[in-house]
Coordinates of C-alpha atoms in Angstrom, one line a residue:
M1 CA -24.1 28.1 -2.0
D2 CA -26.3 30.8 -2.8
S3 CA -24.7 34.7 -2.0
C4 CA -26.4 36.6 0.4
C5 CA -26.6 40.0 2.3
A6 CA -26.8 39.5 6.3
A7 CA -27.8 42.5 8.4
A8 CA -26.8 42.8 11.9
L9 CA -27.5 44.4 15.4
K10 CA -24.5 45.1 16.6
A11 CA -22.8 48.6 16.7
N12 CA -19.5 49.4 14.8
A13 CA -19.4 45.7 13.3
N14 CA -16.5 45.0 10.1
P15 CA -17.7 43.9 7.1
A16 CA -16.3 40.2 7.0
V17 CA -14.0 39.2 4.5
S18 CA -13.4 35.8 2.9
N19 CA -9.5 34.7 3.5
R20 CA -9.9 31.9 1.7
N21 CA -7.2 31.7 -1.4
T22 CA -9.0 31.7 -4.5
G23 CA -5.7 32.8 -6.6
F24 CA -6.5 31.8 -10.5
W25 CA -4.0 28.9 -9.9
G26 CA -6.0 27.7 -6.8
G27 CA -4.7 25.9 -3.3
S28 CA -1.9 24.2 -5.0
V29 CA 0.2 26.8 -5.8
K30 CA 3.4 26.5 -3.6
G31 CA 6.6 28.3 -3.4
S32 CA 7.1 30.8 -5.8
L33 CA 3.8 31.3 -8.0
K34 CA 2.1 34.0 -7.4
S35 CA -2.0 33.9 -7.5
G36 CA -4.2 36.7 -9.7
D37 CA -6.6 38.5 -7.3
L38 CA -10.6 36.7 -7.8
N39 CA -11.7 37.7 -4.5
F40 CA -14.9 38.8 -5.8
G41 CA -16.3 39.5 -2.3
S42 CA -13.8 42.0 -1.4
R43 CA -13.8 44.5 -4.6
V44 CA -17.6 44.5 -4.1
W45 CA -17.1 45.6 -0.6
K46 CA -14.5 48.1 -1.6
N47 CA -16.8 49.6 -4.5
L48 CA -19.8 50.4 -1.7
R49 CA -20.6 53.6 -1.0
T50 CA -22.0 55.5 1.6
E51 CA -24.4 58.4 1.6
K52 CA -24.6 61.8 3.2
I53 CA -27.8 62.1 5.9
N54 CA -28.3 65.3 7.5
K55 CA -25.4 67.0 5.6
N56 CA -23.0 64.6 7.7
V57 CA -20.7 62.1 6.4
T58 CA -21.8 58.9 7.8
K59 CA -19.2 56.3 8.3
P60 CA -19.4 53.1 6.4
G61 CA -20.9 50.1 6.9
V62 CA -23.2 52.1 9.0
A63 CA -26.7 53.2 8.2
Y64 CA -28.5 55.8 10.8
S65 CA -32.1 56.6 11.7
I66 CA -32.7 60.0 12.7
L67 CA -36.1 59.2 15.0
T68 CA -36.8 63.3 15.8
S69 CA -34.4 65.8 15.8
D70 CA -33.8 65.7 19.8
T71 CA -32.8 62.5 19.3
N72 CA -29.5 60.8 19.9
K73 CA -28.9 58.7 16.6
E74 CA -29.6 54.8 17.0
T75 CA -27.3 53.1 14.1
V76 CA -27.6 49.3 12.4
T77 CA -24.7 48.4 11.1
F78 CA -24.7 45.9 8.6
Q79 CA -22.5 43.4 6.7
A80 CA -21.0 43.2 2.9
P81 CA -22.8 40.7 0.7
M82 CA -20.7 38.1 0.5
F83 CA -20.5 36.2 -3.2
E84 CA -18.9 33.0 -1.8
T85 CA -17.7 30.2 -4.3
P86 CA -19.2 27.0 -3.7
Q87 CA -16.8 24.5 -1.7
A88 CA -15.7 21.1 -3.7
D89 CA -17.8 18.6 -2.4
P90 CA -16.0 14.7 -3.8
K91 CA -19.2 13.3 -3.3
N92 CA -20.4 15.2 -6.6
V93 CA -18.2 13.8 -8.5
A94 CA -17.3 10.3 -10.8
A95 CA -13.8 9.0 -11.5
I96 CA -12.7 6.8 -13.7
I97 CA -9.8 5.5 -14.5
L98 CA -8.6 5.2 -17.8
G99 CA -6.7 1.1 -17.7
G100 CA -6.9 -0.3 -21.2
G101 CA -4.3 0.7 -23.1
A102 CA -2.2 -2.2 -25.2
G103 CA 1.0 -0.9 -23.1
T104 CA 3.4 -1.4 -26.5
R105 CA 6.0 1.3 -25.4
L106 CA 6.4 -0.9 -21.8
F107 CA 6.7 -4.2 -23.4
P108 CA 7.5 -6.6 -22.4
L109 CA 6.5 -5.8 -19.2
T110 CA 2.9 -5.6 -20.7
N111 CA 3.2 -8.8 -22.6
R112 CA 0.9 -10.8 -20.3
R113 CA -0.8 -8.4 -17.9
A114 CA -2.8 -4.4 -18.2
K115 CA -0.1 -1.3 -18.0
P116 CA -1.8 -0.3 -14.3
A117 CA -1.4 -3.7 -13.3
V118 CA 2.3 -3.0 -13.6
P119 CA 4.3 -3.3 -10.1
I120 CA 6.1 -0.6 -9.1
G121 CA 8.3 0.6 -6.2
G122 CA 8.3 -3.3 -5.2
N123 CA 5.0 -3.6 -3.2
Y124 CA 2.5 -1.7 -5.5
R125 CA 0.9 -1.9 -8.6
L126 CA 0.3 1.2 -11.3
I127 CA -3.1 1.3 -10.3
D128 CA -2.8 1.9 -6.7
I129 CA -1.6 5.3 -7.8
P130 CA -4.7 7.1 -8.9
M131 CA -6.7 4.9 -6.7
S132 CA -4.8 5.6 -3.7
N133 CA -5.4 9.8 -4.4
C134 CA -8.9 8.9 -5.3
I135 CA -9.5 7.6 -1.7
N136 CA -7.3 9.8 0.2
S137 CA -9.2 12.7 -1.7
G138 CA -12.7 11.6 -0.7
F139 CA -13.6 10.4 -4.2
N140 CA -14.8 7.5 -3.3
K141 CA -17.4 6.7 -6.7
I142 CA -14.4 5.1 -8.9
F143 CA -15.0 3.3 -12.3
I144 CA -11.7 1.3 -14.3
M145 CA -12.1 1.2 -17.8
T146 CA -10.0 -2.4 -19.2
Q147 CA -9.5 -3.6 -22.5
F148 CA -6.3 -5.7 -22.5
N149 CA -4.6 -8.3 -20.7
S150 CA -7.0 -7.3 -17.9
F151 CA -7.2 -10.7 -15.8
S152 CA -4.0 -9.7 -13.0
L153 CA -5.6 -5.9 -12.9
N154 CA -9.0 -7.0 -12.4
R155 CA -7.5 -9.4 -10.1
H156 CA -5.4 -6.7 -8.0
L157 CA -8.6 -4.7 -7.9
A158 CA -10.8 -7.4 -6.5
R159 CA -8.6 -8.0 -3.6
S160 CA -7.5 -4.9 -3.0
Y161 CA -10.4 -2.7 -3.4
N162 CA -13.1 -5.0 -2.4
L163 CA -16.0 -3.0 -0.8
G164 CA -16.4 -6.5 2.1
N165 CA -12.9 -7.3 2.8
G166 CA -10.4 -4.4 1.0
V167 CA -10.8 -0.3 1.9
N168 CA -14.4 0.9 3.1
F169 CA -15.9 2.8 0.9
G170 CA -18.7 4.1 2.8
D171 CA -20.9 4.9 0.0
G172 CA -19.2 4.6 -2.8
F173 CA -18.4 2.1 -4.9
V174 CA -15.4 0.9 -7.5
E175 CA -16.8 -1.0 -10.3
V176 CA -14.7 -2.1 -13.8
L177 CA -16.5 -1.5 -16.7
A178 CA -14.8 -3.9 -19.7
A179 CA -15.0 -3.6 -23.0
T180 CA -17.2 -5.2 -24.6
Q181 CA -19.4 -5.5 -27.6
T182 CA -23.0 -4.6 -27.7
P183 CA -25.7 -5.3 -30.2
G184 CA -25.6 -3.1 -33.6
E185 CA -22.4 -1.9 -36.1
A186 CA -21.0 0.3 -33.2
G187 CA -21.3 -2.5 -30.6
K188 CA -18.8 -4.5 -32.6
K189 CA -16.0 -2.0 -32.4
W190 CA -13.7 -2.1 -29.1
F191 CA -11.9 0.9 -27.4
Q192 CA -11.0 3.3 -30.3
G193 CA -9.1 5.7 -27.7
T194 CA -9.4 7.5 -24.6
A195 CA -12.9 9.3 -24.9
D196 CA -14.3 6.7 -27.3
A197 CA -13.8 4.4 -24.0
V198 CA -16.3 6.7 -21.9
R199 CA -18.5 7.1 -24.7
Q200 CA -19.3 3.5 -25.5
F201 CA -20.3 3.6 -21.6
I202 CA -22.1 7.1 -21.9
W203 CA -25.1 5.5 -20.6
V204 CA -23.9 4.6 -16.7
F205 CA -23.6 8.5 -16.5
E206 CA -27.4 8.9 -17.3
D207 CA -28.0 5.9 -14.4
A208 CA -30.5 7.4 -11.7
K209 CA -27.8 6.0 -9.3
N210 CA -25.3 8.4 -11.0
K211 CA -28.2 11.3 -11.0
N212 CA -26.3 13.9 -8.5
V213 CA -22.6 13.4 -10.5
E214 CA -21.9 16.8 -11.4
N215 CA -18.2 16.3 -12.4
V216 CA -16.4 13.5 -14.1
L217 CA -12.2 13.2 -13.8
I218 CA -10.5 11.3 -16.0
L219 CA -7.5 9.8 -14.8
S220 CA -4.7 7.4 -16.3
G221 CA -3.7 4.6 -15.0
D222 CA 0.0 4.9 -15.3
H223 CA 0.9 7.8 -13.7
L224 CA 3.2 8.4 -10.3
Y225 CA 2.5 11.2 -8.2
R226 CA 0.8 12.1 -5.0
M227 CA -2.4 14.6 -5.8
D228 CA -5.5 16.3 -3.7
Y229 CA -7.8 16.1 -6.0
T230 CA -10.3 18.2 -3.9
E231 CA -7.9 21.2 -4.8
F232 CA -8.2 20.4 -8.3
L233 CA -11.8 20.3 -8.3
Q234 CA -11.6 23.6 -6.3
K235 CA -10.6 25.0 -9.1
H236 CA -12.5 24.0 -11.5
I237 CA -15.5 25.1 -9.5
D238 CA -14.0 29.3 -8.7
T239 CA -13.4 29.5 -12.9
K240 CA -16.4 28.1 -13.6
A241 CA -14.9 26.2 -16.2
D242 CA -16.6 23.5 -18.5
I243 CA -13.4 21.5 -18.4
T244 CA -9.9 21.6 -16.4
V245 CA -6.8 20.2 -17.3
S246 CA -4.1 20.0 -15.0
C247 CA -0.4 20.5 -16.2
V248 CA 2.9 20.9 -15.3
P249 CA 6.2 23.1 -16.4
M250 CA 8.4 20.8 -19.1
D251 CA 11.9 21.0 -20.4
D252 CA 13.2 20.3 -24.5
S253 CA 14.1 16.5 -23.8
R254 CA 10.0 15.6 -23.4
A255 CA 8.0 18.1 -24.5
S256 CA 7.0 16.4 -27.2
D257 CA 5.9 13.1 -25.4
Y258 CA 3.0 15.1 -24.0
G259 CA -0.1 17.5 -24.9
L260 CA 0.9 21.2 -24.3
M261 CA -1.2 24.3 -24.2
K262 CA -0.8 28.0 -24.0
I263 CA -2.4 29.8 -21.6
D264 CA -3.7 33.9 -20.8
R265 CA -3.1 35.0 -17.5
S266 CA -6.4 34.2 -16.6
G267 CA -5.1 30.5 -16.6
Q268 CA -7.5 29.8 -19.2
I269 CA -6.2 27.4 -22.6
I270 CA -6.6 29.5 -25.8
Q271 CA -4.3 26.6 -27.6
F272 CA -3.8 23.0 -27.3
A273 CA -1.8 20.3 -29.4
E274 CA -0.8 17.1 -28.6
K275 CA 2.5 15.4 -29.4
P276 CA 3.8 18.1 -31.3
K277 CA 7.0 17.8 -33.8
G278 CA 9.7 20.0 -35.1
P279 CA 8.0 23.7 -35.6
D280 CA 4.6 22.8 -34.4
L281 CA 6.7 21.6 -30.9
K282 CA 9.0 25.6 -31.1
G283 CA 5.5 27.1 -31.6
M284 CA 3.9 25.8 -28.2
Q285 CA 6.8 27.4 -26.6
C286 CA 5.4 29.8 -23.8
D287 CA 6.2 32.4 -21.1
T288 CA 5.8 30.1 -18.1
T289 CA 6.7 32.9 -15.8
L290 CA 2.7 33.2 -15.5
L291 CA 2.9 29.8 -14.3
G292 CA 5.4 32.0 -11.5
L293 CA 8.0 30.8 -12.1
S294 CA 11.1 32.1 -12.2
M295 CA 13.5 33.5 -14.9
P296 CA 16.3 31.0 -15.2
D297 CA 13.2 28.0 -14.4
A298 CA 11.3 29.8 -17.7
V299 CA 13.9 29.2 -19.5
K300 CA 14.8 25.4 -18.6
F301 CA 11.1 24.6 -19.1
P302 CA 9.4 26.5 -21.7
Y303 CA 6.9 24.2 -22.4
I304 CA 2.8 23.6 -20.4
A305 CA 2.2 20.2 -20.2
S306 CA -0.7 18.3 -20.0
M307 CA -0.5 15.9 -17.4
G308 CA -3.5 13.8 -18.6
V309 CA -5.5 14.5 -16.2
Y310 CA -8.9 16.1 -17.0
L311 CA -12.4 17.4 -14.7
F312 CA -15.0 17.9 -17.5
R313 CA -18.5 19.4 -15.8
T314 CA -20.8 16.7 -16.8
D315 CA -22.9 17.4 -19.1
V316 CA -20.7 19.2 -21.2
L317 CA -18.6 16.0 -21.3
L318 CA -21.8 14.0 -22.6
N319 CA -22.2 16.7 -25.6
L320 CA -18.9 16.5 -26.3
L321 CA -19.2 13.0 -26.9
R322 CA -22.5 12.4 -28.0
S323 CA -23.1 15.6 -29.8
S324 CA -20.1 17.8 -30.9
Y325 CA -17.7 15.7 -31.4
P326 CA -19.3 12.1 -31.9
L327 CA -16.4 10.9 -34.3
S328 CA -13.4 11.7 -31.7
N329 CA -11.9 8.9 -30.4
D330 CA -9.3 10.3 -28.0
F331 CA -9.8 13.1 -25.2
G332 CA -5.7 14.6 -25.7
S333 CA -5.6 15.0 -29.5
E334 CA -8.9 15.8 -30.5
I335 CA -11.7 16.5 -27.5
I336 CA -9.5 19.0 -25.9
P337 CA -7.9 20.8 -28.8
A338 CA -11.5 21.5 -30.3
S339 CA -13.1 22.6 -26.6
V340 CA -10.2 25.1 -26.6
K341 CA -12.1 27.4 -29.1
D342 CA -15.9 27.4 -27.6
H343 CA -15.4 26.0 -24.0
N344 CA -13.9 28.0 -20.5
V345 CA -11.1 24.9 -20.5
Q346 CA -8.7 26.2 -17.5
A347 CA -5.2 25.1 -16.5
F348 CA -4.5 24.1 -13.6
L349 CA -0.7 23.7 -12.1
F350 CA 0.3 20.7 -10.1
N351 CA 3.8 22.0 -8.8
D352 CA 5.1 18.3 -7.3
Y353 CA 7.0 15.3 -8.4
W354 CA 4.8 14.0 -11.3
E355 CA 6.1 11.2 -13.6
D356 CA 4.3 9.3 -17.1
I357 CA 5.6 5.5 -16.7
G358 CA 5.2 5.4 -20.2
T359 CA 8.0 3.6 -21.2
I360 CA 10.9 0.9 -19.5
K361 CA 13.3 3.9 -19.0
S362 CA 11.4 6.0 -17.6
F363 CA 9.5 3.1 -15.7
F364 CA 13.7 2.0 -14.9
D365 CA 14.5 5.5 -13.7
A366 CA 11.2 5.8 -11.4
N367 CA 11.8 3.2 -9.6
L368 CA 15.0 3.5 -8.9
S369 CA 14.8 7.3 -8.1
L370 CA 12.6 5.8 -4.6
T371 CA 16.2 4.2 -3.8
E372 CA 17.7 8.0 -3.5
Q373 CA 17.9 10.2 -0.6
P374 CA 16.5 12.1 -0.7
A375 CA 14.0 10.9 -3.2
K376 CA 11.8 12.5 -5.4
F377 CA 8.8 10.7 -4.6
E378 CA 8.1 8.5 -1.2
F379 CA 5.1 6.0 -1.3
Y380 CA 5.4 6.9 3.0
D381 CA 2.9 9.5 3.7
P382 CA 0.8 8.8 7.2
K383 CA -1.4 11.2 6.2
T384 CA -1.9 10.0 2.2
P385 CA -0.8 6.8 2.5
F386 CA -0.8 4.4 -1.0
Y387 CA -2.9 1.4 -0.9
T388 CA -2.3 -2.3 -2.1
S389 CA -3.3 -5.9 -2.0
A390 CA -2.8 -6.8 1.8
R391 CA -0.6 -10.1 1.3
F392 CA 0.1 -11.2 4.7
L393 CA 3.8 -11.9 4.6
P394 CA 6.4 -11.8 7.2
P395 CA 8.9 -9.4 7.4
T396 CA 12.1 -9.8 5.4
K397 CA 15.3 -11.6 7.0
V398 CA 18.9 -10.4 6.1
D399 CA 22.1 -13.0 6.9
R400 CA 25.2 -10.8 6.7
C401 CA 24.2 -8.2 3.5
K402 CA 25.2 -5.0 2.8
I403 CA 22.5 -2.9 1.7
V404 CA 23.4 0.7 0.3
D405 CA 20.1 3.2 -0.8
A406 CA 18.1 0.2 -1.9
I407 CA 13.7 -0.8 -1.0
I408 CA 13.7 -4.8 0.0
S409 CA 10.2 -5.7 0.3
H410 CA 8.0 -8.1 2.6
G411 CA 8.9 -12.1 2.8
C412 CA 12.3 -11.7 1.4
F413 CA 15.0 -13.9 2.5
L414 CA 18.3 -12.3 1.4
R415 CA 21.9 -14.4 2.4
E416 CA 25.0 -12.4 2.4
C417 CA 24.2 -10.6 -0.6
S418 CA 25.3 -7.1 -1.8
V419 CA 22.3 -4.9 -2.8
Q420 CA 22.9 -1.4 -3.7
H421 CA 20.9 1.5 -5.4
S422 CA 17.9 -1.5 -6.1
I423 CA 15.0 -2.7 -5.3
V424 CA 14.1 -6.1 -4.2
G425 CA 10.2 -7.2 -4.7
V426 CA 8.1 -9.4 -2.4
R427 CA 9.0 -12.9 -1.7
S428 CA 12.4 -12.6 -3.6
R429 CA 15.2 -15.1 -2.6
L430 CA 19.1 -14.3 -3.1
E431 CA 21.8 -16.7 -2.0
S432 CA 24.9 -15.6 -1.2
G433 CA 27.3 -13.8 -2.8
V434 CA 24.8 -12.5 -5.0
E435 CA 25.5 -8.8 -5.9
F436 CA 22.8 -6.2 -7.5
Q437 CA 23.5 -2.9 -8.9
D438 CA 20.6 -0.5 -10.5
T439 CA 18.3 -3.2 -10.8
M440 CA 14.5 -3.3 -10.2
M441 CA 13.5 -7.2 -9.0
M442 CA 9.9 -7.8 -9.2
G443 CA 9.8 -10.2 -6.9
A444 CA 7.6 -13.6 -6.7
D445 CA 4.1 -14.8 -6.1
Y446 CA 4.6 -17.7 -4.0
Y447 CA 7.2 -19.5 -2.4
Q448 CA 9.0 -22.6 -2.9
T449 CA 9.5 -24.8 0.4
E450 CA 13.2 -25.8 1.5
S451 CA 12.6 -29.4 0.4
E452 CA 11.4 -28.1 -3.1
I453 CA 14.5 -25.6 -3.9
A454 CA 16.8 -28.4 -2.7
S455 CA 15.3 -30.9 -4.8
L456 CA 15.3 -28.7 -8.1
L457 CA 19.0 -28.0 -7.3
A458 CA 19.1 -31.9 -7.0
E459 CA 17.6 -32.4 -10.0
G460 CA 20.3 -29.2 -12.2
K461 CA 17.3 -27.3 -12.3
V462 CA 16.8 -23.5 -11.4
P463 CA 14.6 -22.5 -8.4
I464 CA 12.7 -18.8 -8.3
G465 CA 15.2 -16.0 -7.4
V466 CA 19.2 -15.6 -7.8
G467 CA 21.6 -18.2 -7.2
Q468 CA 24.8 -18.0 -5.6
N469 CA 27.8 -15.3 -6.8
T470 CA 25.5 -14.4 -10.1
K471 CA 26.3 -10.0 -10.8
I472 CA 23.5 -8.4 -12.2
K473 CA 23.8 -4.8 -12.9
N474 CA 20.9 -1.9 -14.9
C475 CA 18.5 -5.0 -15.3
I476 CA 14.7 -5.3 -14.6
I477 CA 13.7 -9.0 -13.2
D478 CA 10.0 -9.6 -14.2
K479 CA 7.7 -12.1 -11.5
N480 CA 8.4 -15.5 -11.3
A481 CA 12.2 -15.5 -12.9
K482 CA 14.4 -18.1 -12.0
I483 CA 18.3 -17.2 -12.7
G484 CA 20.9 -19.7 -11.7
K485 CA 23.9 -19.8 -10.1
N486 CA 27.1 -17.5 -11.5
V487 CA 25.3 -15.6 -14.2
I488 CA 26.4 -12.2 -15.4
I489 CA 23.9 -9.8 -16.4
A490 CA 25.4 -6.2 -17.1
N491 CA 25.3 -5.9 -21.1
A492 CA 28.5 -5.1 -21.4
E493 CA 28.8 -4.7 -24.6
G494 CA 25.6 -1.9 -24.7
V495 CA 23.5 -3.1 -26.9
Q496 CA 20.6 -0.5 -26.8
E497 CA 17.9 -2.9 -27.8
A498 CA 17.7 -7.5 -28.0
D499 CA 14.6 -9.8 -28.7
R500 CA 15.5 -12.8 -27.4
P501 CA 12.4 -14.5 -25.5
N502 CA 13.7 -17.8 -26.3
E503 CA 16.6 -17.1 -23.9
G504 CA 14.3 -15.7 -21.3
F505 CA 14.8 -11.3 -22.1
Y506 CA 14.5 -8.3 -24.1
I507 CA 17.0 -5.6 -24.4
R508 CA 14.9 -1.9 -24.5
S509 CA 16.6 1.6 -24.3
G510 CA 20.1 -0.8 -23.0
I511 CA 18.4 -1.7 -19.9
T512 CA 18.1 -5.9 -19.4
V513 CA 14.3 -6.8 -18.7
I514 CA 14.6 -10.9 -18.1
L515 CA 10.7 -12.1 -18.9
K516 CA 8.3 -13.3 -16.4
N517 CA 8.5 -16.8 -15.5
A518 CA 11.9 -16.9 -17.6
T519 CA 14.7 -19.2 -16.6
I520 CA 18.4 -18.2 -16.9
N521 CA 20.8 -21.4 -16.2
D522 CA 23.9 -21.4 -14.4
G523 CA 26.7 -19.7 -16.1
T524 CA 24.7 -17.5 -18.3
V525 CA 26.6 -14.3 -19.6
I526 CA 24.2 -11.5 -21.1

């Protein structure tokens, strides 16, 4: 919006001063976080000076016109020039969700599916998090980049976000950009990294239908958080940034797993290091009171970590990928650190729950934390709901069960069992005497009829679900698992790592993972 100076013929009017908070952390500031002073229009008003007319000092904001020596003064009151910052417009932004990573740290959950397709919370998949955040923020131009094990991810996207049958996007779109080979030597390579994935589809953003895309939002498909991206965009616009990086305070225990940054008092990033170790890690410690943290919190969280959420001006992004760094393959380790030197790269503080679901342990802990009271994160919010595939399942049926601090999803059958601090996924079947503790069960993709279950049991086989008197603790049970009667899964010996695919399970960080479609026979002890 162009700045303007308006004139009014109303006497003694006060100058209009915007009440908009344009503090350097923008709209995401909460609690004790302090904002800087960027209210330029207000400062301009204070600097205005009035002049003397007929040796009299005029009142501020009033222009006097003397017609004759014996007439009264007529006044014209004017409004101070307002230099308004353009408002964030989600229609001018394209979002790219990166979903092509191999997800090796989440193996075996990623053995047959892409990381963003991994079920979470009993009812959702990881891709639903950034998709829902985009929809709730009004960002309706969405690309999803896929490469590894993308079948189930593509199926979920088609079922959940189809423009005809799923969420209505109006004039927006959801398009999958799958890794592909093109003519030429360079075209024979798969995605080499996050930046290379975007570079290989750079022509998409030069297409006529995307000519109005002024900014590009880069998102990860494996994070758990609720965020209004319009606040992020507004900060990007307010600071006239080339690149804006969303960040969170971080403690010592996990700092080396993330890109870390240092900032100046205006919020501009002056140093960026991707997953530093040893002395380099210590060198990235900074005074996080700049973020508005109290001194005790600043001591506890001495690092500023990148969330892997970036906002680029479109022209800057295209220039970086094509001209400045044509051989750089990754945003976090190459493009962002190099851009800090000669671009306006700003930090945006996200002061809320955020978790990187990158490992089996973080995935397990994030799921079980959903059952706590009060929970650190909840999917339940009437104003910003999370979307997923509509399954049209019946309500869960519970028969004389003990359920404490648990999430029970749709379409389950629970008979005389105990579920504590656990998640039970869709279409799950728990028979009498079953005990769940600290367990995440993903559920099933389909039902077996009562006659099918009876026939399998008569043949000595195991149906989908958990059989009678089975005790399970500290475990992830993948989809369609068949666990028999009198089974004990407790890892009583405290084994940290084990590979037993032929027996239907792995152990990662002390957590037992039952494989998708695995069969655990009656009486098995793990």
